Amino acid sequence: MKQLLKSKRLLAAFAMAVIVVIMMPLLAFAAVVDQSPIGVVGTLKFQGSTTVGPIIVNTISSYNTHRGATVISAGNIVQNGSGDGRTAAAQRKTDIGMSSSVPSEPILNKITIARDGIVFIVNSSVTGIQNLTRNDIDDIYEGRKHNWNQIIDAVTGVAGPNMTIVPRARIIGSGTRAAWKDVVGLSYANPDIDPTYNPAWVPGTSTNENRVIAQTQLTRLNENVNVQSEINNPASVGQCGYVGLGFDDGANIKKINIF
């Protein structure tokens, strides 16, 4: 990662770990109430990250085809965020938790299955901007810059349009959000916790990522696909946000290079 950041130009796709987590020891699942016994066809349960989820869905589809039977049911894959996945695994409410951030729960055993990326995207209404620095992104999410005409393209020197910046954010507990904060190095609260929303927020003050809620009155988004859908909406003028690689396409989406 350090070598990438030293490059003259860096595509806005930062690497993050894609992880599945299980309880230690695994055999403990067999005795959990409301948990199907290990070995029963179709009962293995997954829960968690919307980044890991599609990988698991495709994997079990191929596995079931290979076996010639529904050994693992697609209905047992719940994609509701990394935090929920880790919690469910720790509480023995699922067999395997899915996470796109490294779990801190000591009772969980992590297994890294892949490396993914995170991409910064903007609505196509944001003209003139294709290259940003990490400081630009920090300024956006800290509220130091709130109009795109305050942002200067890091390569061309062109300013953005006279348009309100509308940053979108994921829910607290999102693995993509936690990884994004880690790799981009944003200054808002670390670890993955923010202060309570402050209704007294004023432009130019630093109230962490809650600026997103305070200024725009837009709620945090649950899943990568929600961020993708919102920013791809032609009516989402000035919007921007971060998504997992694979959720960065759309007719009204621009991918931003980060330096």
Short mmCIF file of C-alpha atoms in Angstrom, two decimals, residues 124-242:
data_model
loop_
_atom_site.label_atom_id
_atom_site.label_comp_id
_atom_site.label_asym_id
_atom_site.label_seq_id
_atom_site.Cartn_x
_atom_site.Cartn_y
_atom_site.Cartn_z
CA SER A 124 -21.77 13.14 -13.00
CA SER A 125 -23.08 16.62 -12.20
CA VAL A 126 -19.70 17.29 -10.56
CA THR A 127 -17.88 18.48 -13.67
CA GLY A 128 -14.22 19.49 -13.89
CA ILE A 129 -13.11 17.18 -11.08
CA GLN A 130 -11.38 13.89 -11.81
CA ASN A 131 -8.45 13.88 -9.38
CA LEU A 132 -8.49 14.55 -5.63
CA THR A 133 -6.04 14.33 -2.77
CA ARG A 134 -6.78 12.57 0.50
CA ASN A 135 -6.77 16.00 2.13
CA ASP A 136 -9.55 17.09 -0.24
CA ILE A 137 -11.66 14.15 0.90
CA ASP A 138 -10.90 14.88 4.54
CA ASP A 139 -11.96 18.51 4.00
CA ILE A 140 -15.22 17.33 2.45
CA TYR A 141 -16.13 14.98 5.29
CA GLU A 142 -14.97 17.37 8.02
CA GLY A 143 -17.00 20.25 6.58
CA ARG A 144 -14.08 22.54 5.85
CA LYS A 145 -15.15 22.65 2.19
CA HIS A 146 -18.81 22.55 1.32
CA ASN A 147 -18.98 23.74 -2.29
CA TRP A 148 -17.38 21.97 -5.24
CA ASN A 149 -15.93 25.30 -6.43
CA GLN A 150 -13.68 25.13 -3.35
CA ILE A 151 -12.15 21.90 -4.67
CA ILE A 152 -9.29 22.13 -7.18
CA ASP A 153 -8.49 19.14 -9.40
CA ALA A 154 -5.14 17.77 -8.20
CA VAL A 155 -3.84 17.35 -11.78
CA THR A 156 -5.50 19.93 -14.02
CA GLY A 157 -5.87 22.75 -11.49
CA VAL A 158 -9.50 23.25 -12.58
CA ALA A 159 -12.04 24.14 -9.91
CA GLY A 160 -15.30 22.27 -9.55
CA PRO A 161 -18.71 23.77 -10.32
CA ASN A 162 -20.61 26.16 -8.05
CA MET A 163 -22.56 23.37 -6.42
CA THR A 164 -23.11 22.18 -2.86
CA ILE A 165 -21.05 19.13 -1.90
CA VAL A 166 -23.36 16.37 -0.69
CA PRO A 167 -21.23 13.60 0.85
CA ARG A 168 -22.89 10.29 1.66
CA ALA A 169 -21.75 7.91 4.36
CA ARG A 170 -22.32 4.30 5.38
CA ILE A 171 -23.80 3.20 8.68
CA ILE A 172 -21.69 2.83 11.80
CA GLY A 173 -20.37 -0.74 11.79
CA SER A 174 -19.92 -0.91 8.02
CA GLY A 175 -16.70 -2.73 7.18
CA THR A 176 -16.29 -0.72 3.98
CA ARG A 177 -16.57 2.48 6.01
CA ALA A 178 -14.02 1.32 8.59
CA ALA A 179 -11.55 0.23 5.90
CA TRP A 180 -12.08 3.48 3.99
CA LYS A 181 -11.20 5.50 7.07
CA ASP A 182 -8.10 3.40 7.70
CA VAL A 183 -6.63 3.53 4.21
CA VAL A 184 -7.55 7.10 3.32
CA GLY A 185 -6.44 8.30 6.74
CA LEU A 186 -9.36 10.61 7.40
CA SER A 187 -9.26 12.43 10.72
CA TYR A 188 -12.77 11.74 11.92
CA ALA A 189 -13.28 9.44 14.87
CA ASN A 190 -11.25 6.25 15.06
CA PRO A 191 -11.97 3.42 15.64
CA ASP A 192 -15.31 2.98 13.88
CA ILE A 193 -17.29 5.18 16.27
CA ASP A 194 -18.62 8.71 15.80
CA PRO A 195 -20.04 11.19 18.32
CA THR A 196 -23.79 11.53 18.56
CA TYR A 197 -25.28 13.69 15.81
CA ASN A 198 -24.92 17.33 16.80
CA PRO A 199 -27.90 19.45 15.67
CA ALA A 200 -25.90 22.60 16.47
CA TRP A 201 -23.38 21.92 13.71
CA VAL A 202 -22.30 24.96 11.70
CA PRO A 203 -20.28 25.01 8.44
CA GLY A 204 -16.54 25.19 8.95
CA THR A 205 -16.52 23.41 12.30
CA SER A 206 -15.24 19.89 12.73
CA THR A 207 -17.97 17.58 13.96
CA ASN A 208 -16.63 14.49 12.26
CA GLU A 209 -18.58 12.51 9.71
CA ASN A 210 -21.86 13.57 11.30
CA ARG A 211 -21.53 16.64 9.12
CA VAL A 212 -23.01 14.40 6.43
CA ILE A 213 -26.19 14.11 8.45
CA ALA A 214 -26.16 17.56 10.01
CA GLN A 215 -25.86 19.62 6.85
CA THR A 216 -27.68 17.48 4.32
CA GLN A 217 -30.24 15.83 6.62
CA LEU A 218 -29.56 12.65 4.66
CA THR A 219 -29.33 9.41 6.62
CA ARG A 220 -26.41 7.00 6.57
CA LEU A 221 -26.78 4.29 3.93
CA ASN A 222 -26.94 0.62 4.86
CA GLU A 223 -25.23 -1.08 1.93
CA ASN A 224 -22.78 -0.47 -0.92
CA VAL A 225 -25.60 -0.89 -3.41
CA ASN A 226 -27.54 1.92 -1.66
CA VAL A 227 -24.61 4.33 -2.09
CA GLN A 228 -24.25 3.28 -5.71
CA SER A 229 -27.96 3.76 -6.36
CA GLU A 230 -28.13 7.16 -4.65
CA ILE A 231 -25.12 8.66 -6.40
CA ASN A 232 -26.16 7.21 -9.76
CA ASN A 233 -29.52 8.99 -9.50
CA PRO A 234 -29.61 11.92 -11.99
CA ALA A 235 -31.33 13.98 -9.29
CA SER A 236 -28.44 13.46 -6.83
CA VAL A 237 -26.70 16.68 -7.80
CA GLY A 238 -23.35 17.20 -6.06
CA GLN A 239 -23.37 13.86 -4.26
CA CYS A 240 -20.24 11.81 -3.57
CA GLY A 241 -19.31 8.77 -1.50
CA TYR A 242 -17.23 5.62 -1.14
#
